[in-house]
Every structure is written in C-alpha cells, then in structure tokens.
Short mmCIF file of C-alpha atoms and ligand atoms in Angstrom, two decimals:
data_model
loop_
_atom_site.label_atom_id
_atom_site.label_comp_id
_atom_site.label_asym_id
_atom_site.label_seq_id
_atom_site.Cartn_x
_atom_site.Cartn_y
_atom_site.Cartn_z
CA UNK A 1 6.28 24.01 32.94
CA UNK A 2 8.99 22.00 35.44
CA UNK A 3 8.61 18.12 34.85
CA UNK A 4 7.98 15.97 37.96
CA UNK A 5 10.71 13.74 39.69
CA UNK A 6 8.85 10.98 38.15
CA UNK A 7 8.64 12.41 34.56
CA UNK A 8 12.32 13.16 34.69
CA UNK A 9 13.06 9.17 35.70
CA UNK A 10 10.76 8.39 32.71
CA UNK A 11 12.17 10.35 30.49
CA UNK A 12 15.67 9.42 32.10
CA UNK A 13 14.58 5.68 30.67
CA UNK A 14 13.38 6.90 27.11
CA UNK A 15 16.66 8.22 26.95
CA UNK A 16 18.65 5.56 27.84
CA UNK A 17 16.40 3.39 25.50
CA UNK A 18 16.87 5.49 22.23
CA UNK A 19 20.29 5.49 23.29
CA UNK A 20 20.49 1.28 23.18
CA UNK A 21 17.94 1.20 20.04
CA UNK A 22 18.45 3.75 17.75
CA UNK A 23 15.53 6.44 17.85
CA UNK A 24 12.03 4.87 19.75
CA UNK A 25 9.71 2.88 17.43
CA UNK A 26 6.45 4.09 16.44
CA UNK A 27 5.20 1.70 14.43
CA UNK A 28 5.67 1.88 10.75
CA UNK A 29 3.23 -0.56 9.61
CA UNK A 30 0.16 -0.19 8.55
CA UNK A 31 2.00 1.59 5.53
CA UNK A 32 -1.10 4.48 5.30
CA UNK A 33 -2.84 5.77 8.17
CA UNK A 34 -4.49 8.22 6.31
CA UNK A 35 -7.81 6.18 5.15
CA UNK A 36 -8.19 2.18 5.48
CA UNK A 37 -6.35 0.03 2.83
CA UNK A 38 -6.68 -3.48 1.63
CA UNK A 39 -5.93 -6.36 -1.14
CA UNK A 40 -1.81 -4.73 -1.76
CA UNK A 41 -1.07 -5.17 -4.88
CA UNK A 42 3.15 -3.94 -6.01
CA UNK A 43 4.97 -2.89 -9.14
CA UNK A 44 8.43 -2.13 -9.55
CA UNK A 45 8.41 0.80 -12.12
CA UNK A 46 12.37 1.77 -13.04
CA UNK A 47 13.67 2.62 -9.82
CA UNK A 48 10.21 3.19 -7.96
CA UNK A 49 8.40 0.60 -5.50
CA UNK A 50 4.38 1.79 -6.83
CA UNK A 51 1.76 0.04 -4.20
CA UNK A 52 -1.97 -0.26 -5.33
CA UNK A 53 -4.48 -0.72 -3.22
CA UNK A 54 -7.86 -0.92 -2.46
CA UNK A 55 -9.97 1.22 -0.17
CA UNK A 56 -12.45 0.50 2.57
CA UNK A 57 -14.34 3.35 3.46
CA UNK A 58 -14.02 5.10 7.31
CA UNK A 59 -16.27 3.21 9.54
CA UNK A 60 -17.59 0.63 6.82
CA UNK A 61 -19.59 -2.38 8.11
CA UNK A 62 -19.48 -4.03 4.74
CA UNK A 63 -17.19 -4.21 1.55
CA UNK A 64 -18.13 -0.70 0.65
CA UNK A 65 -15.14 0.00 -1.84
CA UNK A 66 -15.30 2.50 -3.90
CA UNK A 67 -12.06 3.43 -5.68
CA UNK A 68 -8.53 1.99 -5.85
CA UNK A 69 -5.24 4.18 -4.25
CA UNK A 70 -1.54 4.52 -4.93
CA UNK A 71 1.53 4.87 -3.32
CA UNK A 72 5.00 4.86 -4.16
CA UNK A 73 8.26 4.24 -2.09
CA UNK A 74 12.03 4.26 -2.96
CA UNK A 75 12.95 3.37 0.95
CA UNK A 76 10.23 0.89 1.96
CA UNK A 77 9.78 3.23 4.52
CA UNK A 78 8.41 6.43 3.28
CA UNK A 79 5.42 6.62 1.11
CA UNK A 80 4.19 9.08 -1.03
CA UNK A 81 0.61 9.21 -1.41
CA UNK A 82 -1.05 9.26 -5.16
CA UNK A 83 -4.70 9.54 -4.35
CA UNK A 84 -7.29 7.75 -6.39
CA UNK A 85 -5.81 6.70 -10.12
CA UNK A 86 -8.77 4.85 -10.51
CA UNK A 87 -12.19 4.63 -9.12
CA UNK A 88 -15.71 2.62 -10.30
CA UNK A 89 -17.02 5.89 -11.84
CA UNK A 90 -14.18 5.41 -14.33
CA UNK A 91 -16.36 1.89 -15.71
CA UNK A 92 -19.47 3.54 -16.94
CA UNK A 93 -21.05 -0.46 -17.07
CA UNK A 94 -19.63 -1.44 -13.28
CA UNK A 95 -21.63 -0.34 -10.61
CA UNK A 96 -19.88 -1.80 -7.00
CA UNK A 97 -17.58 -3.70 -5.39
CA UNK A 98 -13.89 -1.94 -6.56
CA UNK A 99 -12.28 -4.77 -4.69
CA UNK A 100 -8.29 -6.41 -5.82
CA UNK A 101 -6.71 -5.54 -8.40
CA UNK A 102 -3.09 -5.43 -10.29
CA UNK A 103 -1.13 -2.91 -12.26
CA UNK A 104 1.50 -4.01 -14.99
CA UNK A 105 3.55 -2.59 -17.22
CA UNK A 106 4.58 -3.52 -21.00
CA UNK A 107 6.22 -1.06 -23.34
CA UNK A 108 5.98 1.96 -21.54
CA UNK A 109 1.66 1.24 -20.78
CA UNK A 110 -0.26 0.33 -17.34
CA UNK A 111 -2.63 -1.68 -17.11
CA UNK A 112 -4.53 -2.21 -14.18
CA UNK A 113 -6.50 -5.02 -13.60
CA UNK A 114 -9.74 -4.97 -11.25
CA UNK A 115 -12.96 -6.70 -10.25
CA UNK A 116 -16.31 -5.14 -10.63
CA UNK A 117 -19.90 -5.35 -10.21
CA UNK A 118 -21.83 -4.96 -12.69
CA UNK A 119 -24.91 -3.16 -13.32
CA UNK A 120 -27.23 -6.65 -14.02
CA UNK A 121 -25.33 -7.80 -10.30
CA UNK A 122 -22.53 -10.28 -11.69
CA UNK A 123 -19.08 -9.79 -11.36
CA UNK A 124 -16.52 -9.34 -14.13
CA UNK A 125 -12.78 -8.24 -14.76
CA UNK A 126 -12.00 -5.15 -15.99
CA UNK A 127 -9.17 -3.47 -17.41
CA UNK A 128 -7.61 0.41 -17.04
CA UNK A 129 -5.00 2.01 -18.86
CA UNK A 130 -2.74 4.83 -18.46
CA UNK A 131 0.73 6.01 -19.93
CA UNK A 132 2.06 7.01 -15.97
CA UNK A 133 2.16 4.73 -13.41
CA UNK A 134 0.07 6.97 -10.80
CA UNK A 135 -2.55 7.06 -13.55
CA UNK A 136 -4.96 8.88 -14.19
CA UNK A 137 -6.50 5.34 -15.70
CA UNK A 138 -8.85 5.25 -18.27
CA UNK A 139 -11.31 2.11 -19.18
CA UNK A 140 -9.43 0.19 -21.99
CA UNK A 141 -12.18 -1.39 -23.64
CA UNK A 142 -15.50 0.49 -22.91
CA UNK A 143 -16.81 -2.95 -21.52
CA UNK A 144 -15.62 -5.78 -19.63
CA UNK A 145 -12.75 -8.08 -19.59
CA UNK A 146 -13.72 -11.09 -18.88
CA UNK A 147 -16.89 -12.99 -16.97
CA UNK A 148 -17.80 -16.38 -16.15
CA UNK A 149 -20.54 -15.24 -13.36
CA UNK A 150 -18.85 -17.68 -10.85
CA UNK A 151 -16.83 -15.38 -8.67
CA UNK A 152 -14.92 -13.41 -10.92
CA UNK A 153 -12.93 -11.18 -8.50
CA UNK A 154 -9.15 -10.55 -7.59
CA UNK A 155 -7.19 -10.53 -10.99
CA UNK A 156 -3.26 -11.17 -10.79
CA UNK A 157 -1.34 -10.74 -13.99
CA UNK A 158 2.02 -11.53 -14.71
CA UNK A 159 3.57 -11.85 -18.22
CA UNK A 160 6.76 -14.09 -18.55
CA UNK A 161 9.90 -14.32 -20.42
CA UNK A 162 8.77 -15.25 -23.46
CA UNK A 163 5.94 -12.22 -23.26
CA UNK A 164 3.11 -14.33 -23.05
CA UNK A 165 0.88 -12.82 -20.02
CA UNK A 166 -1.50 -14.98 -17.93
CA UNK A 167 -3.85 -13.60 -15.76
CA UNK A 168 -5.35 -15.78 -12.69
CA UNK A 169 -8.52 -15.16 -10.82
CA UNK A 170 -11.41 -16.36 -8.98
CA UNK A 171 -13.28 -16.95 -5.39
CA UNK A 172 -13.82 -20.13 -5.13
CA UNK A 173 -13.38 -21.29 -8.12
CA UNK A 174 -9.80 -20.17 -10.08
CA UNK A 175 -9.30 -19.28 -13.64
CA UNK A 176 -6.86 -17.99 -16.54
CA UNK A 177 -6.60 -16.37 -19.47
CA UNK A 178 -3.76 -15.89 -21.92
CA UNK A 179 -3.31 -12.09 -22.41
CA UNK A 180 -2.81 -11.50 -26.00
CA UNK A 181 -0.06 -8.47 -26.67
CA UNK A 182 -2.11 -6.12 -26.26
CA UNK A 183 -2.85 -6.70 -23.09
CA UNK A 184 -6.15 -5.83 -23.47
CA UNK A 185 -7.86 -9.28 -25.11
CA UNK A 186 -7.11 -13.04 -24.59
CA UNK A 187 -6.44 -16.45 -26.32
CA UNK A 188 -10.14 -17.45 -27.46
CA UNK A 189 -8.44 -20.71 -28.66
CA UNK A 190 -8.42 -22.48 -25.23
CA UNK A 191 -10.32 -23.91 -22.51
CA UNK A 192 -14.21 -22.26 -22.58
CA UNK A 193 -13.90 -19.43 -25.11
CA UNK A 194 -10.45 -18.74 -23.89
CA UNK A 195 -11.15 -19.22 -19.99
CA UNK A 196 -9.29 -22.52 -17.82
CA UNK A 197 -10.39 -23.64 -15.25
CA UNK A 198 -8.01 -24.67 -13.02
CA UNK A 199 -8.51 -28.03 -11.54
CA UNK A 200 -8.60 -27.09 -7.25
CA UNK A 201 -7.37 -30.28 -6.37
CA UNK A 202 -6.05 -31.45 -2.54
CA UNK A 203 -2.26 -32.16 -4.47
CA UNK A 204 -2.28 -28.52 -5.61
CA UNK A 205 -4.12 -26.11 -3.29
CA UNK A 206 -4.37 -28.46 0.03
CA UNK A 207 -6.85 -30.58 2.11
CA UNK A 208 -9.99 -28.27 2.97
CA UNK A 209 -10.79 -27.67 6.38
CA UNK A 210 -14.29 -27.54 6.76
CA UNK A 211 -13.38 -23.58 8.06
CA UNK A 212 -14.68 -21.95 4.90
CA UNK A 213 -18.18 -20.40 5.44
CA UNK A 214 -19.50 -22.32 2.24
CA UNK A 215 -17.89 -26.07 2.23
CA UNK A 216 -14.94 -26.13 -0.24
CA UNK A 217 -12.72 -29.37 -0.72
CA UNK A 218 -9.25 -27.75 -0.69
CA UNK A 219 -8.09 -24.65 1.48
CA UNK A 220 -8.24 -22.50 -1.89
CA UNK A 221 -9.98 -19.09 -1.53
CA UNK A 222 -9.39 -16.10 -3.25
CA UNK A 223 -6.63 -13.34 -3.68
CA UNK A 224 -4.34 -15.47 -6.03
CA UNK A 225 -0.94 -13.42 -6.48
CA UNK A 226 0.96 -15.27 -9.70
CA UNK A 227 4.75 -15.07 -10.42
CA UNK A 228 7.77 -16.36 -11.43
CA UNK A 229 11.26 -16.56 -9.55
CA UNK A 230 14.27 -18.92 -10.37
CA UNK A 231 12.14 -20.89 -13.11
CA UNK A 232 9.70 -21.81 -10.60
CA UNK A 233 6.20 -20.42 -10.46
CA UNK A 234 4.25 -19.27 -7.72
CA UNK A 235 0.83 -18.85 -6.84
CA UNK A 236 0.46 -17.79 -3.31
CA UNK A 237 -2.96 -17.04 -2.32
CA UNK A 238 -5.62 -16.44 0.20
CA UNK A 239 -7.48 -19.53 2.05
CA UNK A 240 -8.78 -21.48 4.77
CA UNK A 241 -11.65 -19.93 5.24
CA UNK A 242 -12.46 -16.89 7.18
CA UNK A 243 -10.18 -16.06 8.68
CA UNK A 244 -8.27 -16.55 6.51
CA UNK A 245 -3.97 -17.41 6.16
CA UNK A 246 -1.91 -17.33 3.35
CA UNK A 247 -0.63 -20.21 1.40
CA UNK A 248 1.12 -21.29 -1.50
CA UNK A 249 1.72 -23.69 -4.61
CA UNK A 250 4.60 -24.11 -6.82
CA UNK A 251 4.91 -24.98 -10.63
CA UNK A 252 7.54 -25.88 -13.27
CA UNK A 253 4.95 -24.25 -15.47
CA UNK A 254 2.99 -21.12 -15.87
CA UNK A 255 -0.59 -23.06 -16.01
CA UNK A 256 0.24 -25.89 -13.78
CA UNK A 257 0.02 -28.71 -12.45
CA UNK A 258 0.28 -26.86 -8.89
CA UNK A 259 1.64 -28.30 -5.88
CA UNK A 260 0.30 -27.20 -2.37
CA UNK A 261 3.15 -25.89 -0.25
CA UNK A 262 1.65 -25.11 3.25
CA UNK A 263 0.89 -21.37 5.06
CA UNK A 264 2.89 -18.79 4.93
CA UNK A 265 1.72 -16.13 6.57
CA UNK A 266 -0.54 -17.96 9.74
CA UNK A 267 -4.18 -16.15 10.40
CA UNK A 268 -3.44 -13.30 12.94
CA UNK A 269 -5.53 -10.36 13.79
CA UNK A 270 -9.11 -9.18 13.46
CA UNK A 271 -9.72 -9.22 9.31
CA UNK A 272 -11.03 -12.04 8.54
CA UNK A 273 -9.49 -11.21 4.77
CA UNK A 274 -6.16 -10.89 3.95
CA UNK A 275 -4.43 -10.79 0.45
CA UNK A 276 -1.00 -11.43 -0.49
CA UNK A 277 1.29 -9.16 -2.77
CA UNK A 278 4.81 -10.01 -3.43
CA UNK A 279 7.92 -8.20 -5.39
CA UNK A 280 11.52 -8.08 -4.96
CA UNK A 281 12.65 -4.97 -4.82
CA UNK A 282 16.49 -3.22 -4.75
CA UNK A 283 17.74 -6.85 -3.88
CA UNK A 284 15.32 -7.46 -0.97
CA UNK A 285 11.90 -9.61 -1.23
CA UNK A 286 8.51 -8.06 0.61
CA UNK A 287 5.92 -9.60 0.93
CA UNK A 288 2.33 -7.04 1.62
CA UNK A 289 -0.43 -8.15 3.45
CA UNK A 290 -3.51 -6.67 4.97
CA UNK A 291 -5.09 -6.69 8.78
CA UNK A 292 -6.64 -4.57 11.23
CA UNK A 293 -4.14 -2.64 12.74
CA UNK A 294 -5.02 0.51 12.19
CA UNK A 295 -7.27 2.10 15.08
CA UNK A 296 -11.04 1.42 13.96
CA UNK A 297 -9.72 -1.40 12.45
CA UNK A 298 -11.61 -4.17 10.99
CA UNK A 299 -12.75 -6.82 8.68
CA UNK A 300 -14.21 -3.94 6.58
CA UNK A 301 -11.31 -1.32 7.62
CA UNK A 302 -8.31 -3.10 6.81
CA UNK A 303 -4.87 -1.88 6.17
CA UNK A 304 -1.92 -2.66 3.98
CA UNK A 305 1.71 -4.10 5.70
CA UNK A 306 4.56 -4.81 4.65
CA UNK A 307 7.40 -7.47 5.55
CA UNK A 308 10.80 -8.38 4.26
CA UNK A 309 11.78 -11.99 3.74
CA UNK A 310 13.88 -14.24 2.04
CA UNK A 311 13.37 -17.32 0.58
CA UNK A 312 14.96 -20.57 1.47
CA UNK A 313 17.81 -21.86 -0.71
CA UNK A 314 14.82 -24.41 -2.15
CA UNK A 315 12.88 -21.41 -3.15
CA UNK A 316 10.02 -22.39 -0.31
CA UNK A 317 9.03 -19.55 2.05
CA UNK A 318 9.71 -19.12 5.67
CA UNK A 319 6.59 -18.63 7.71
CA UNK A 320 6.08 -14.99 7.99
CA UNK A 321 4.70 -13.36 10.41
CA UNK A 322 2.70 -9.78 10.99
CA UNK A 323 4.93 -6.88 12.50
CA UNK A 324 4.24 -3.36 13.71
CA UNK A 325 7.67 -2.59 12.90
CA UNK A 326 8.10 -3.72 8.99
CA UNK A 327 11.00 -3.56 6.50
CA UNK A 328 14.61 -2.16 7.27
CA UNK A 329 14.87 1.38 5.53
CA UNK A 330 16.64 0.80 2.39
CA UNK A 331 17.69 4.37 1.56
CA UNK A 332 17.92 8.16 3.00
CA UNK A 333 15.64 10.72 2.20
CA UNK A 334 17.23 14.19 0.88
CA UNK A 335 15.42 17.09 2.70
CA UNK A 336 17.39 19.56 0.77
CA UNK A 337 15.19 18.85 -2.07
CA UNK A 338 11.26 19.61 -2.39
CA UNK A 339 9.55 16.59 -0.56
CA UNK A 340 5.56 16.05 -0.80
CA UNK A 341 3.89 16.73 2.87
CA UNK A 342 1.75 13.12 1.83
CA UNK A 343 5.50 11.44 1.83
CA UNK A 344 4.75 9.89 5.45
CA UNK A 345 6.01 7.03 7.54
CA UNK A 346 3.49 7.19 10.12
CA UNK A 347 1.36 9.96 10.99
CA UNK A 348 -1.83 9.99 12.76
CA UNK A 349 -4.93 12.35 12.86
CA UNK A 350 -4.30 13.67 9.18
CA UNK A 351 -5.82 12.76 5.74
CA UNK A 352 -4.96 13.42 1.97
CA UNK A 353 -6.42 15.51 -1.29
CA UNK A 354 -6.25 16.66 -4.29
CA UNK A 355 -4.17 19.66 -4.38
CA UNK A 356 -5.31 22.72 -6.86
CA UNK A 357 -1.74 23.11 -7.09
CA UNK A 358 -0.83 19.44 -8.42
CA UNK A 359 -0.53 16.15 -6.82
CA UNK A 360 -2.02 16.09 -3.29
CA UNK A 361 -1.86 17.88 -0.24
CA UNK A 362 -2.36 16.87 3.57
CA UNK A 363 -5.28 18.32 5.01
CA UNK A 364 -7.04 17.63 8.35
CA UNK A 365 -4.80 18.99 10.37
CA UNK A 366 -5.40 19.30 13.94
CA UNK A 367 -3.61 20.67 17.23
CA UNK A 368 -1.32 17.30 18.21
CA UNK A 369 -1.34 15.25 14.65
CA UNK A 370 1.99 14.42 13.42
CA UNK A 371 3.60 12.88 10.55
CA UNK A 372 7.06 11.34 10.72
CA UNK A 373 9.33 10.77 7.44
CA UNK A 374 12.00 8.45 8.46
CA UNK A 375 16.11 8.55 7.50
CA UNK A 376 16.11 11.96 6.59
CA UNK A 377 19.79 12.81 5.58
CA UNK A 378 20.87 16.50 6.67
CA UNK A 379 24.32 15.88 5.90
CA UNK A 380 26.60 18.95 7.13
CA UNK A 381 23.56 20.71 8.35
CA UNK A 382 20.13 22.37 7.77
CA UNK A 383 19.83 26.60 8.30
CA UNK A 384 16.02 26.86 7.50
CA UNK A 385 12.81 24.96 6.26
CA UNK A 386 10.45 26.06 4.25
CA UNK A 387 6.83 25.10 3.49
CA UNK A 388 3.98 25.39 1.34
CA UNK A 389 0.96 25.63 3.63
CA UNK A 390 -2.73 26.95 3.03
CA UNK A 391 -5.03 28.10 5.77
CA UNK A 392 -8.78 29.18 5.99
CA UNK A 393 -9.02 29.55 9.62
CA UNK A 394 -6.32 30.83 12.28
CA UNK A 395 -3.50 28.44 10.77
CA UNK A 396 -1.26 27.49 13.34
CA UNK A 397 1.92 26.34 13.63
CA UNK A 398 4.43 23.03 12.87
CA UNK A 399 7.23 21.83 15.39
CA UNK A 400 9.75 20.03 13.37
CA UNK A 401 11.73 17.44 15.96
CA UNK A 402 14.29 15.17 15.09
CA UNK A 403 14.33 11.93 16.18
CA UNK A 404 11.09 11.63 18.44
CA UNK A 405 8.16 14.05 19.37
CA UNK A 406 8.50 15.84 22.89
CA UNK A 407 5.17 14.34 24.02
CA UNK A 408 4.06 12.84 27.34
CA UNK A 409 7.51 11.34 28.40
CA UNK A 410 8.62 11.30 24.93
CA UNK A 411 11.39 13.50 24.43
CA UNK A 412 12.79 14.53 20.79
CA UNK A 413 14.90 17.55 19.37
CA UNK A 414 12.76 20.52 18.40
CA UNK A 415 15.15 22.01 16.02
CA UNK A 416 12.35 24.78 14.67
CA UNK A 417 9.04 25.85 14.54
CA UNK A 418 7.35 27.52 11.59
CA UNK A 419 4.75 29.76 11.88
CA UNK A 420 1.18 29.03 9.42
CA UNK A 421 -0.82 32.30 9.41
CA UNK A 422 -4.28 32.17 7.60
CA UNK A 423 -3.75 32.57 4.00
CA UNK A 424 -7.07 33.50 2.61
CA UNK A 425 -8.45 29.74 1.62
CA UNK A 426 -7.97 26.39 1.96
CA UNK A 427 -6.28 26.18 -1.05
CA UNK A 428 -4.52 29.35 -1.29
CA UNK A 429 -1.09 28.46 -1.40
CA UNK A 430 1.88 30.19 0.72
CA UNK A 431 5.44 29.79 1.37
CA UNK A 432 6.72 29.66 4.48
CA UNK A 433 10.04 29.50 5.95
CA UNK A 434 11.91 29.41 9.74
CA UNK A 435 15.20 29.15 11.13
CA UNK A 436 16.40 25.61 11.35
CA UNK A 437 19.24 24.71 14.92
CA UNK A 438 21.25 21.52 15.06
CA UNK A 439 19.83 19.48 12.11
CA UNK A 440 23.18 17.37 11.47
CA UNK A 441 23.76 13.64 9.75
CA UNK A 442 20.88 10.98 9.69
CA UNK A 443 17.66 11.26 11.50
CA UNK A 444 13.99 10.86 11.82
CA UNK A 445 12.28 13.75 10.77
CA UNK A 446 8.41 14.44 13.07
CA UNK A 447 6.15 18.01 11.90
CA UNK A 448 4.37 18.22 14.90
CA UNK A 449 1.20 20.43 14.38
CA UNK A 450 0.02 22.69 17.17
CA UNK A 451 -3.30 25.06 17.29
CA UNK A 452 -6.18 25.76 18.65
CA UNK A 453 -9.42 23.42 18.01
CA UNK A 454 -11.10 22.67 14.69
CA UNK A 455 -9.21 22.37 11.61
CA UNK A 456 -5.70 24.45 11.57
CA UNK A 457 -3.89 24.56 7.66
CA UNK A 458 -3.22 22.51 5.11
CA UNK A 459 0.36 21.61 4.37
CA UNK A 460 1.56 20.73 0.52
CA UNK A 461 5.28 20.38 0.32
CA UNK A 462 8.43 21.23 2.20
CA UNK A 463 12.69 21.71 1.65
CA UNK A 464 14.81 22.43 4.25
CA UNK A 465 18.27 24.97 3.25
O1 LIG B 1 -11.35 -6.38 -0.55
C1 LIG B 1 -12.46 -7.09 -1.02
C2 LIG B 1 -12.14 -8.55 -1.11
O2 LIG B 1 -11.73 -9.04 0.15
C3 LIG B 1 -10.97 -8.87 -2.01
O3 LIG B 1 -11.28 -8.83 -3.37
C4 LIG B 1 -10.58 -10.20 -1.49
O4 LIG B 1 -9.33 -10.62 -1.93
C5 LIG B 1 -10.64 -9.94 0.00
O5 LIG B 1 -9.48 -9.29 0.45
#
C-alpha cells in the first residue's frame, strides 16, 4: 500500500529522531507486562540479577495475591521470566494474602521469606526453601515462622559479615528476629521470646503526618527493605500513609538506634502502595519500586520498576524519581545462542506458562503483539533464525525487525519473517527456521506476530545462525 505525503513527513521525523537518539523508546519499565507485579524484592545470585515478586491478579479490586514470581536479568534490561517458584498452596496452614517477601542465599540454599494468612485469620511469616534460585520452593518448617498477630507482613532479611542474619518486619508496628544458622529458627534469648520491637520513634522513622488512614505518630508504614553498605545500615521503607513515598533511616548498627533520613522516592502515580527493593549490581546501584503503569493499572494491579542511582559521597540517597525509561543496558545479548521467547524487554498483548518442554513458554499470542529484547549483538552477521513454536489453530507468522516495529509511522528493519504452521497442539513442539537479511552489529531485536483473529501459536525459544 503507497504511504500518504503526510505519513512519509512523519516517518521522515521518526527517522531523523532515531537518527539523533539511538533507536525510539518504548518504554522499558514496568519490567513485566505479562501479568501485574508488586512488592520487588532482588538477589544477586553469582553473576545473575534474580527479581521476586509478588502478583496481583488481572483486574483485581482488592489484594487478591495468590503466588509469588521470578525473574532474572544479566543486562537490567532483558528479563527472563521464571513463573511461579512459590505460591500459598505450597503452606498447607496459610490460606491468603501471598503479599512481600525476600529470597536469600547462604551456602548454596534459598530461602524465601513471605507473609501469610493464616487459616484462624492472623498473619504470620513464613519460610521456603529450595537448592536453585528459580525454586521450585518447598515449606521449610511445615508451620510458621514467626507471629505476633500485630501486622506481621513484609519480611526483609539480610545476614551480615559476621553471619548473623536479622530479619525486619511489620505494618505498623516493626520487628526483628535474629536468624539462627540455619536460617530457618531465631534467637529465643531476646526481646519477647526472641521478637524486638523496634521503638518507631519521630528521631528514627520521622514526624507522622496525620496522612495514614489509621493515625500513626511517625511516617513509618510497611515494606521495610534492610541492608548494609560502607558500614552503615539501611532501612529504607514504605510510609506516609496512602499514598504512600519511600523513606529511609540509617544506623551504625544492625538493630539500631535508627535515624530518619527524609523521602526518597516522592509519592507519584495511581498505587497507593509502593515497596522498595535495593541491590548493587555489576558496579551499578538499582533501586525497584512498584506503581501503576502498566495499562489497567492500579492500586491492586501494580507493577515492578526499576531505576539506577548512586549514592552521595555521605552514603545519603538522591531523590529518585519514577521513569518509563529505566536503567542503562549493562550488557549485549548473544542471539547466536538459544534465548527463552519469555526473555522480554517490553512486549505487550502476550502472557507466560509452563512449558511441557521445560521452563516456560509465551503463549497468548495474537495478530499485532510484540515482544522486544533489547542490545542484541549480531556481530558479523545473522543468515537464519530459528524457533521453537507450537500451534493448535492456523499458527501464523513472526516478523523479526531490528531496531523498531514498522507500525503506524513507526518504521523498523524487517530483516525476516518465519512462517508458524499449526503443529497439532498447543504444546506440540516444532522447529522452525527462515532466512535472516542485514542483521549486522548491535541492535534492538522486535518478533512482531501477525495472524488472523483468536489465538495464533505459542512461541518457546529462539537462535539465530
Ligand atoms: O502487596 C501487598 C502489600 O501491599 C505489601 O505486603 C505491602 O508492602 C504493600 O505493597
């Protein structure tokens, strides 16, 4: 079909723009687009960024969590989906509310630490084990953690130099235990049967605002996220009532005294939540967040972001604010070797599952979703791509672009198109393959699916030779 005069000049613009800015933005926060994500919780893992969230359901009007998700990055850009490592069914005494939690690592174990409902309606801290990172997790103890029936939610764990482990938690009020070794049981030998209480006081957590919707006397709220950097301890956490902003307080010591050190990241957006997750990572500091931005979005359908900052020279934080762009890619991504289709930067109109051959697949494809994995390195040049795909219906096909979709007055490279036939089932996996033209050096990488209505294939992995 000829383009207008008036398509052409747009066009004529979007070129010139990639031209000045590299390739143009789509947005690369939220991290998933897939389902809604909240309460980010990171672990570096060797030379792996993991990411553990939580889940609000599609559409949800209330906290209606179910199960906890994983993803994993080595870019900060791309992330490859893990699915559900652990979900409330894996608790046979819990029975709502899978809301934040933490995964850590000592001598070669996980353990993931989450908030529960339990079966008589009280809350309690829970603890999940697994030898892999991406789990599957089992139930360490057969029973609960820890309880003190006064808001026991959002456990942050974080075990220091001289291996003792603490573990912080609590809305409104904010405890710790001592981990003992095995990560799995705690210091009976202080505070209430091994439980502090930790003194919310205006010098350590601020003045309260009279925002919170029940009256509290410092800005202290929930989503406590406890570390150590540079001998000085932080506990940066949720507050100010809803909604809320993030602050912080510092210590010379792992239990306190704490000393309030103001907002960092202001309230913005429609959640009235949000939940603060910190790491360094390959020499860079993120710090992940939740909001609304996904379409739908919402108090109840949140979704995990991502920013890189750096600390002062003091070790205080800059104010940080909420981006649709996020971190600076901090590596290239080898298509010459098999990649995951649920490795995505941004894609919209697609979902995840479990794949009967291992790992996960992305399913829900429809005519005009897309997924885009960013920095894709094709070197001296790619000759073909191939593809595990599985279709029940017609199939369809994938447009591979670099650098931009051709859609509306977006113009990218279309440098093949691969051809999905039906392959008997849903899950009956194929390979595919197609002729690759002009895939040189660094680029972003956009599988464009195309078909007719309904439901087209499902798409597992792909290489390009
Ligand atoms: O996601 C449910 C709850 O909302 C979390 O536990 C809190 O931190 C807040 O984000």
């Amino acid at each position: 079909m000829k383009r207008s005069g008036i398509q052409k000049l747009i066009a004529g613009i979007t070129l010139g723009l990639t031209a000045v800015c590299g390739t143009i933005c789509f947005a690369d926060n939220p991290i998933v687009q897939t389902v809604y994500t909240a309460d980010p919780a990171p672990m570096v893992y060797k030379d792996t960024l993991y990411l553990y969230t939580s889940h609000d359901e599609d559409k949800s009007t209330k906290y209606v969590m179910k199960d906890w998700r994983c993803y994993s990055t080595t870019d900060m850009v791309n992330w490859t989906d893990h699915g559900v490592p652990l979900s409330l069914k894996d608790f046979s005494w819990a029975k709502s509310d899978a809301w934040a939690g933490q995964c850590i690592e000592r001598d070669g174990k996980f353990y993931y630490y989450v908030p529960v409902i339990l079966k008589n309606g009280k809350g309690a801290i829970g603890v999940a084990v697994s030898d892999s990172p991406t789990g599957p997790f089992h139930d360490a103890l057969g029973h609960l953690l820890v309880t003190t029936g006064k808001g026991d939610i959002d456990p942050t764990v974080f075990i220091d130099d001289d291996g003792q482990a603490y573990m912080y938690w609590g809305n409104p009020k904010l405890f710790y235990v001592k981990l003992n070794k095995d990560m799995i049981s705690f210091d009976t030998s202080i505070g209430n049967k091994g439980v502090v209480e930790v003194p919310l006081t205006v010098e350590s957590f601020g003045p309260g605002n009279g925002r919170s919707w029940c009256k509290r006397d410092t800005l202290y709220e929930e989503g406590p996220w406890f570390y150590k950097r540079n001998g000085l301890y932080y506990l940066v956490y949720a507050a100010s009532g809803l909604p809320e902003n993030i602050c912080y307080a510092t210590s010379p010591n792992a239990t306190g005294p704490w000393v309030f050190k103001g907002v960092i990241i202001p309230t913005e957006g429609g959640s009235s939540t949000n939940h603060p997750g910190l790491t360094d990572y390959k020499g860079h500091s993120y710090f992940f967040y939740h909001n609304d931005a996904l379409p739908g979005g919402g108090s109840y359908t949140r979704s995990v972001c991502v920013e890189e900052f750096k600390y002062n020279a003091d070790g205080s934080f800059p104010t940080i604010s909420m981006s649709k762009e996020g971190p600076v890619r901090i590596g290239r991504l080898d298509p010459y070797t098999r990649t995951e289709a649920e490795t995505i930067c941004f894609s919209t109109g697609v979902k995840t599952e479990v794949c009967s051959a291992g790992g996960m697949d992305v399913c829900n494809i429809k005519n005009s979703s897309y997924i885009k994995v960013k920095g894709v390195d094709f070197a001296k040049g790619a000759k073909s791509f191939k593809a595990s795909v599985a279709s029940e219906t017609k199939g369809g096909k994938i447009e591979i672009y670099l650098d931009n979709l051709t859609t509306g007055t977006l113009v990218g490279t279309l440098v093949g198109t691969l051809d999905v036939p039906s392959t008997g089932g849903a899950q009956e996996w194929k390979e595919k393959s197609c002729k690759i033209k002009n895939a040189k050096g660094v680029h972003d990488l956009y599988f464009k699916f195309v078909g007719e209505d309904g439901v087209l294939f499902n798409f597992d992995w792909w290489k390009f030779e």
